[in-house]
PDB file of C-alpha atoms in Angstrom:
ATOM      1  CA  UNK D   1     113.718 166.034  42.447  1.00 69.00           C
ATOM      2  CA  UNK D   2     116.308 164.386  40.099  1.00 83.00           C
ATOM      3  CA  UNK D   3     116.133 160.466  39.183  1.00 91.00           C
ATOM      4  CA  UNK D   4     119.357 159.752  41.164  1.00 92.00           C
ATOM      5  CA  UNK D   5     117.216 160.845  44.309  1.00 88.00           C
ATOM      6  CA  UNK D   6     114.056 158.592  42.980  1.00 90.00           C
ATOM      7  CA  UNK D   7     116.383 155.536  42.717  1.00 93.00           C
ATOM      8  CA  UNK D   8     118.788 156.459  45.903  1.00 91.00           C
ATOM      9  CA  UNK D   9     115.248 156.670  47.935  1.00 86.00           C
ATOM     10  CA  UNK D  10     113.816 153.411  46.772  1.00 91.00           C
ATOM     11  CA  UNK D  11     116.547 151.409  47.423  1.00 94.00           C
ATOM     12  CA  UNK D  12     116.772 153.434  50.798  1.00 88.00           C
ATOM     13  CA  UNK D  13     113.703 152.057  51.642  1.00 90.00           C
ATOM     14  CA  UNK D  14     114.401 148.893  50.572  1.00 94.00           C
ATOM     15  CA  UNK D  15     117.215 148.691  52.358  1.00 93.00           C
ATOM     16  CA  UNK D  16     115.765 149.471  55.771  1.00 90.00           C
ATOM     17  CA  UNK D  17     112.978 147.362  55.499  1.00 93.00           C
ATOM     18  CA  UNK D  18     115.397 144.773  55.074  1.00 95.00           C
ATOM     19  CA  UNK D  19     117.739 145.519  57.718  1.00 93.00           C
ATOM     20  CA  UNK D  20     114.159 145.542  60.074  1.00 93.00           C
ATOM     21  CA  UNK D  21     113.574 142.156  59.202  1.00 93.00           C
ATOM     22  CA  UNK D  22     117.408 141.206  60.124  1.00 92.00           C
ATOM     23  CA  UNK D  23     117.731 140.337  55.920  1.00 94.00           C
ATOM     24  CA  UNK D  24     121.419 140.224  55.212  1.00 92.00           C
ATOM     25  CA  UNK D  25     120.492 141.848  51.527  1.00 95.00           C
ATOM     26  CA  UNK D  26     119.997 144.953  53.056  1.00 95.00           C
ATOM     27  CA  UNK D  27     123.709 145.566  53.107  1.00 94.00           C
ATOM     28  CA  UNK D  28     124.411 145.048  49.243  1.00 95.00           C
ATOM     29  CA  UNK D  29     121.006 147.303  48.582  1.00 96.00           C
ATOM     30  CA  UNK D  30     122.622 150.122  51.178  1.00 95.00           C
ATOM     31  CA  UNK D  31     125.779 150.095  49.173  1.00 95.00           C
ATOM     32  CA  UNK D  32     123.521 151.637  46.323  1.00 95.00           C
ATOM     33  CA  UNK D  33     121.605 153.697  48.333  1.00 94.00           C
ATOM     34  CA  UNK D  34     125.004 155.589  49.463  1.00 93.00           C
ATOM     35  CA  UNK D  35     126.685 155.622  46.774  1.00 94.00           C
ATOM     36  CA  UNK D  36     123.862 157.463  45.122  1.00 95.00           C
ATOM     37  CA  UNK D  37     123.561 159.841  48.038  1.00 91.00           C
ATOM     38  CA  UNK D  38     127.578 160.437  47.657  1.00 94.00           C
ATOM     39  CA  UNK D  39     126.561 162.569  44.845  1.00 92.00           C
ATOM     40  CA  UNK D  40     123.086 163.780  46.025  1.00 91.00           C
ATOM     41  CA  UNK D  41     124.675 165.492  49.238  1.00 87.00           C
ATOM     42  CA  UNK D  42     127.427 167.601  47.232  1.00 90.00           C
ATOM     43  CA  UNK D  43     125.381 168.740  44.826  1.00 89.00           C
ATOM     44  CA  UNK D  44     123.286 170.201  47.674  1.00 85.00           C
ATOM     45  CA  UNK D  45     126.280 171.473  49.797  1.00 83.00           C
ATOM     46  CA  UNK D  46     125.842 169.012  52.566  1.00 80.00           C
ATOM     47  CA  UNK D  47     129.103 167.948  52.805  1.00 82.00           C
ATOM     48  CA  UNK D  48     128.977 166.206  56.338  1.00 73.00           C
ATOM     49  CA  UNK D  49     126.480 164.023  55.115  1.00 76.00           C
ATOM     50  CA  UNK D  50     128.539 163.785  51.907  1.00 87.00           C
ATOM     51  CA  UNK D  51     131.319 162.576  53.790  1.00 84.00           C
ATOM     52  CA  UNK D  52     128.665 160.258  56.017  1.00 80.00           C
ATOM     53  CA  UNK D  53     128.282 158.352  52.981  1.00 90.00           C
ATOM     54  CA  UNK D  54     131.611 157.804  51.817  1.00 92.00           C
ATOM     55  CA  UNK D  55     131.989 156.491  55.334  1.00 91.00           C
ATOM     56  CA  UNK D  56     129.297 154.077  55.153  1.00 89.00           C
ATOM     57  CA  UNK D  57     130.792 152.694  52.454  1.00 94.00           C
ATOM     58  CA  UNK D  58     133.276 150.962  54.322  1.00 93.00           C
ATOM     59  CA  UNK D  59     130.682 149.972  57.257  1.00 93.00           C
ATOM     60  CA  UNK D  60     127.541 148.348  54.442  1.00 93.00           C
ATOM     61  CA  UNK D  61     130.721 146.026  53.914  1.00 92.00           C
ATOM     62  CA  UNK D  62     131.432 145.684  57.639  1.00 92.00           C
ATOM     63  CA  UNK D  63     128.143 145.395  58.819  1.00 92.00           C
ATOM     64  CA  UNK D  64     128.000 142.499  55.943  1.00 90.00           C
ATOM     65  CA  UNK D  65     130.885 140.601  57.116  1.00 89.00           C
ATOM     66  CA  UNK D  66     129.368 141.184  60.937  1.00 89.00           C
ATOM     67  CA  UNK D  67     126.057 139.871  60.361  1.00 89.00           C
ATOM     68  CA  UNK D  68     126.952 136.285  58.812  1.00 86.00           C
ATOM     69  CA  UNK D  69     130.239 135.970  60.608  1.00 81.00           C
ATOM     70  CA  UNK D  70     130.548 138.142  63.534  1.00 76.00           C
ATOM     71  CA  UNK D  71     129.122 136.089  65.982  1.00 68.00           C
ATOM     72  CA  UNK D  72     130.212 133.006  68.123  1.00 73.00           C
ATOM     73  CA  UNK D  73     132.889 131.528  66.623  1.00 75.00           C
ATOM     74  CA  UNK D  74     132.450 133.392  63.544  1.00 75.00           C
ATOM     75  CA  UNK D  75     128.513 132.295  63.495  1.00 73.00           C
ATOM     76  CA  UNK D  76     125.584 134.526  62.291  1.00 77.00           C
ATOM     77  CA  UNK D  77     125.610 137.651  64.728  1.00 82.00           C
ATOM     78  CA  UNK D  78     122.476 138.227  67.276  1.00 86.00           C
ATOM     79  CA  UNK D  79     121.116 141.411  68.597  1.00 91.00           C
ATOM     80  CA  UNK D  80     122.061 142.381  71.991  1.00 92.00           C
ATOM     81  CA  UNK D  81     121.643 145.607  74.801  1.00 94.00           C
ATOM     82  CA  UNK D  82     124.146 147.690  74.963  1.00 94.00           C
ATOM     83  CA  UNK D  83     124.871 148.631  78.650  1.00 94.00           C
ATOM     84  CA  UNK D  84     124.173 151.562  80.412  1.00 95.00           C
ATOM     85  CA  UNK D  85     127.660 152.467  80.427  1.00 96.00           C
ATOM     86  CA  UNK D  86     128.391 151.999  77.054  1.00 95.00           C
ATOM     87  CA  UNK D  87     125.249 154.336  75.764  1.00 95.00           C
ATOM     88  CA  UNK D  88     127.325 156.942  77.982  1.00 96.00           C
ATOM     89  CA  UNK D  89     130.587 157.075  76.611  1.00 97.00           C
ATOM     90  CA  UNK D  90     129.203 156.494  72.825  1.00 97.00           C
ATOM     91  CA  UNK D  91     127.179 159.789  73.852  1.00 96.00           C
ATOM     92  CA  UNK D  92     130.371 161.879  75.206  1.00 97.00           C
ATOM     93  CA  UNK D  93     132.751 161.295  72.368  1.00 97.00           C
ATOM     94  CA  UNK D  94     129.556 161.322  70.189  1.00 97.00           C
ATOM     95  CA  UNK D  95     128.660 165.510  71.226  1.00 97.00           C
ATOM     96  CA  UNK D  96     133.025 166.283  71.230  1.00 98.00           C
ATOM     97  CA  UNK D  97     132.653 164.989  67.623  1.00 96.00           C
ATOM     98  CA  UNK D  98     129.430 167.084  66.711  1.00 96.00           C
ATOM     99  CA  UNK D  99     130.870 170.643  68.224  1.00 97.00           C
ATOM    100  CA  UNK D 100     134.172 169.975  66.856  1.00 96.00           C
ATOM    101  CA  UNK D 101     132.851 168.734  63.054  1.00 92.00           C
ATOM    102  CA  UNK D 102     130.434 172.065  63.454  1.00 93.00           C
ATOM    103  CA  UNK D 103     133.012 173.833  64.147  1.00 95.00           C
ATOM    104  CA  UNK D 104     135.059 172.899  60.480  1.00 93.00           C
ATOM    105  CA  UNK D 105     132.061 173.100  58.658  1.00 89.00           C
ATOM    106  CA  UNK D 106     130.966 176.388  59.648  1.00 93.00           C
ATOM    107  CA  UNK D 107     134.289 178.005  59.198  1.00 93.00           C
ATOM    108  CA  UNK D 108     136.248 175.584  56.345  1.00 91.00           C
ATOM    109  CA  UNK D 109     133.278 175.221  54.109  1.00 87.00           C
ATOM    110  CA  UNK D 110     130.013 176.831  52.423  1.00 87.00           C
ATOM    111  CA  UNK D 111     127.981 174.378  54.215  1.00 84.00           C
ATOM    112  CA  UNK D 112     124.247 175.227  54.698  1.00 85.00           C
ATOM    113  CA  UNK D 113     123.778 173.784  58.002  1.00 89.00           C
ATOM    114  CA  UNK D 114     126.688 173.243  60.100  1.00 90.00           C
ATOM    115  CA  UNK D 115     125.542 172.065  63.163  1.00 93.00           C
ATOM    116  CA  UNK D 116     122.314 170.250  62.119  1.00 92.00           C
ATOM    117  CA  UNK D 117     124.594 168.590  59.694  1.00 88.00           C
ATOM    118  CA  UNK D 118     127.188 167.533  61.972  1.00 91.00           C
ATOM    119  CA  UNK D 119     124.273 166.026  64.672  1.00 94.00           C
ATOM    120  CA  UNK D 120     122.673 163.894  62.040  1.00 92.00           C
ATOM    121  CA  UNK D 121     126.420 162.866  60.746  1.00 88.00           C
ATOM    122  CA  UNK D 122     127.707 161.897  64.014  1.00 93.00           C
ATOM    123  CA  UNK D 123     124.964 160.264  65.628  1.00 95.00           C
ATOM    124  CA  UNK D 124     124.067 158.061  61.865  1.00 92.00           C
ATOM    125  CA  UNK D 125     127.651 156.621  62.406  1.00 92.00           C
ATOM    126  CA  UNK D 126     127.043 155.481  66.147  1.00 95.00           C
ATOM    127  CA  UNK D 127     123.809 153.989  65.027  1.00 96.00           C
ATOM    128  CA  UNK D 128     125.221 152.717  61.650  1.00 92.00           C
ATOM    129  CA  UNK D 129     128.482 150.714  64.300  1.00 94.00           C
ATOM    130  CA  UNK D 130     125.831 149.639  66.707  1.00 95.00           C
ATOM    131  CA  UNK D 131     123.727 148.199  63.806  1.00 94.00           C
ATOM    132  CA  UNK D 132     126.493 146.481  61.976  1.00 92.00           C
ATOM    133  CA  UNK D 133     127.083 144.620  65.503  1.00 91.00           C
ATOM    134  CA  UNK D 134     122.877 144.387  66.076  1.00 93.00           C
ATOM    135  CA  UNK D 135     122.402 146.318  68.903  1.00 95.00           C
ATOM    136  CA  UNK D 136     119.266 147.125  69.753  1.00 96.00           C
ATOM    137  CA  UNK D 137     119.194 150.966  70.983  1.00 97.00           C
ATOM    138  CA  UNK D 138     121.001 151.534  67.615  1.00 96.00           C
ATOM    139  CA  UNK D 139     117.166 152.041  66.495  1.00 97.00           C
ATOM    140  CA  UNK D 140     117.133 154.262  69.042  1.00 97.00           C
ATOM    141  CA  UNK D 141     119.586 156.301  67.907  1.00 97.00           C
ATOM    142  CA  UNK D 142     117.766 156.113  64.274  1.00 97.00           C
ATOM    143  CA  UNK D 143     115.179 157.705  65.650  1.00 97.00           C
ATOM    144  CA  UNK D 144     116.813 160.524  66.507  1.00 97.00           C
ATOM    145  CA  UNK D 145     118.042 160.962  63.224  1.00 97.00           C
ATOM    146  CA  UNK D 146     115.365 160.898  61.430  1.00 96.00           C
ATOM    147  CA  UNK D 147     113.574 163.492  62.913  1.00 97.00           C
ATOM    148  CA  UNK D 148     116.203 165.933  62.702  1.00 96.00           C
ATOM    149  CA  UNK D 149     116.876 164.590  58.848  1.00 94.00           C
ATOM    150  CA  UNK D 150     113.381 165.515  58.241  1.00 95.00           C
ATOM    151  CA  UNK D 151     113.680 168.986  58.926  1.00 94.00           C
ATOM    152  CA  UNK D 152     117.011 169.351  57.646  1.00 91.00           C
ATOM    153  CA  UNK D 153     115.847 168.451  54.281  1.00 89.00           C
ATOM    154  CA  UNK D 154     112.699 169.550  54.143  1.00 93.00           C
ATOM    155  CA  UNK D 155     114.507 173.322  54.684  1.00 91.00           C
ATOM    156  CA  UNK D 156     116.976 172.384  51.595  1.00 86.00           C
ATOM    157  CA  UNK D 157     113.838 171.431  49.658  1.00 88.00           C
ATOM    158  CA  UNK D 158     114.946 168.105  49.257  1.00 85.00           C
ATOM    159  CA  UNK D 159     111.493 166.829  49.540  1.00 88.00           C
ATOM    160  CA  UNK D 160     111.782 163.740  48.590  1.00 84.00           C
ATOM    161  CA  UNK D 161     114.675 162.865  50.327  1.00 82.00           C
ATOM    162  CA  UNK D 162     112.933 164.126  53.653  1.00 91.00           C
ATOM    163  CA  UNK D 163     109.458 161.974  53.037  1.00 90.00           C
ATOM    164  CA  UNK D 164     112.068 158.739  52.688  1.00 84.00           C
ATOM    165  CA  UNK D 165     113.252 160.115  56.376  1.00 90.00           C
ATOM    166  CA  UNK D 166     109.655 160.250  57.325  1.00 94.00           C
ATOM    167  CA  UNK D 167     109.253 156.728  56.557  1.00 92.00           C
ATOM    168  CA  UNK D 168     112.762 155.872  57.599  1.00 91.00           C
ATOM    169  CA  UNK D 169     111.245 157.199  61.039  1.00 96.00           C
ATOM    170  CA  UNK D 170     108.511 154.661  61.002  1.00 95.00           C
ATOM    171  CA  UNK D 171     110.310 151.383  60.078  1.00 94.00           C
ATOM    172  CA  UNK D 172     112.905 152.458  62.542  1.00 96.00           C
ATOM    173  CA  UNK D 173     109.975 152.031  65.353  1.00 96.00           C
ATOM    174  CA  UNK D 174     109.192 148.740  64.041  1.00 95.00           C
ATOM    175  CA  UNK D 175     112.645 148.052  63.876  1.00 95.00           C
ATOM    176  CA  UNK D 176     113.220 148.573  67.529  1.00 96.00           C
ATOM    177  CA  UNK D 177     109.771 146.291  68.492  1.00 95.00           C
ATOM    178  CA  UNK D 178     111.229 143.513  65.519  1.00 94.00           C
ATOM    179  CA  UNK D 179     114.571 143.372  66.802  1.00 94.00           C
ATOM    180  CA  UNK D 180     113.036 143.422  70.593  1.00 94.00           C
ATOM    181  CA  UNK D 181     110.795 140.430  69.588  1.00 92.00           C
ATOM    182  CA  UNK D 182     113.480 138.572  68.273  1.00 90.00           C
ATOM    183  CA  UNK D 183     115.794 138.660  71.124  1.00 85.00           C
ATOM    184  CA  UNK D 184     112.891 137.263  73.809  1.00 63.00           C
ATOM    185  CA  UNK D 185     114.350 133.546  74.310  1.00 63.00           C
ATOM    186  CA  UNK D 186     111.634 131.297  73.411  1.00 51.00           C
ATOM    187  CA  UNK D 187     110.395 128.791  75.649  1.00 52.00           C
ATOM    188  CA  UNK D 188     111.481 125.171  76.002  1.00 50.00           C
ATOM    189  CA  UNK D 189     109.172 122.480  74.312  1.00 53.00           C
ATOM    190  CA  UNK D 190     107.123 120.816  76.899  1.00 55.00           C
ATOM    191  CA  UNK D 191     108.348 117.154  76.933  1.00 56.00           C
ATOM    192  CA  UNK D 192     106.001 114.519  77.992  1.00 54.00           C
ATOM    193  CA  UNK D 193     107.103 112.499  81.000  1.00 56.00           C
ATOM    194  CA  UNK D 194     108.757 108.760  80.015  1.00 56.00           C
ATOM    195  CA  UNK D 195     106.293 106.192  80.248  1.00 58.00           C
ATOM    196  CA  UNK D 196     106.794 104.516  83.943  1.00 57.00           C
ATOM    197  CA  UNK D 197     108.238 100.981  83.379  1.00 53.00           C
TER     198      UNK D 197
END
């Protein structure tokens, strides 16, 4: 345990909480968080989730510019479904890009996990686009990815790292019932009848 991986998991945490409660500083705080866990992941050979970060990156600063402006006529952005449909084909290209990025790290690099790696890599960037544009299933999808990051490292004795997954896994079920909640259309006031004349 290193105090790059203290700070990266704080802010990791803060950051998520945030993002549950649909608080547009969680994309500043996530900047951090990867940027610390740019350097975390090499030094542990993990170099798809090395690369995951540089990626995300660019989408804390989409994400950002989706969530005050990517909306109605460039209005604050709300959370939707996705469709049935959609879920599919995200899922397709989502397992070509896990064999095929499993495939290069197993035989271009020393990485420790491959496979594992590439599943938790590829699926964090469908859930990371689906959050950016506040869909709803990309909790979901968080899920997921948490469970497998727990074991991942928990196995590369990143310990700490793997508890902040733990939680992770936790505020991404609230996340799901929050961002549920908040798309239920409220009902109309109840206006009294005009006085007869």
């Amino acid at each position: 345990m290193s105090r790059i991986e203290i700070v990266a998991v704080l802010s990791g945490l803060v950051c998520v909480w945030l993002t549950t409660r649909q608080n547009i500083w969680c994309w500043p705080v996530g900047l951090l968080m990867v940027s610390l866990y740019i350097v975390i992941f090499y030094r542990a050979k993990l170099y798809s989730d090395m690369g995951l970060q540089v990626v995300y990156v660019g989408l804390q600063l989409f994400g950002w510019h989706q969530w005050l402006r990517g909306g109605p006529r460039r209005s604050k952005l709300g959370v939707t479904r996705a469709s049935a449909l959609t879920v599919a084909l995200w899922g397709i290209g989502a397992a070509g890009c896990v064999v095929a990025l499993g495939v290069v790290m197993q035989t271009q690099t020393d990485a420790a996990l491959p496979y594992w790696d590439a599943v938790t890599t590829v699926l964090s960037l469908v859930a990371q686009v689906w959050m950016a544009r506040k869909v709803l299933e990309s909790w979901a999808v968080w899920i997921v990815v948490d469970v497998l990051a727990v074991g991942i490292y928990t196995v590369k004795e990143l310990y700490l790292t793997a508890g902040l997954y733990a939680v992770f896994l936790g505020l991404a079920v609230m996340g799901w019932f929050a961002w549920k909640r908040s798309m239920t259309p409220q009902p109309a006031p109840i206006t009294p009848p005009a006085p007869a004349e």
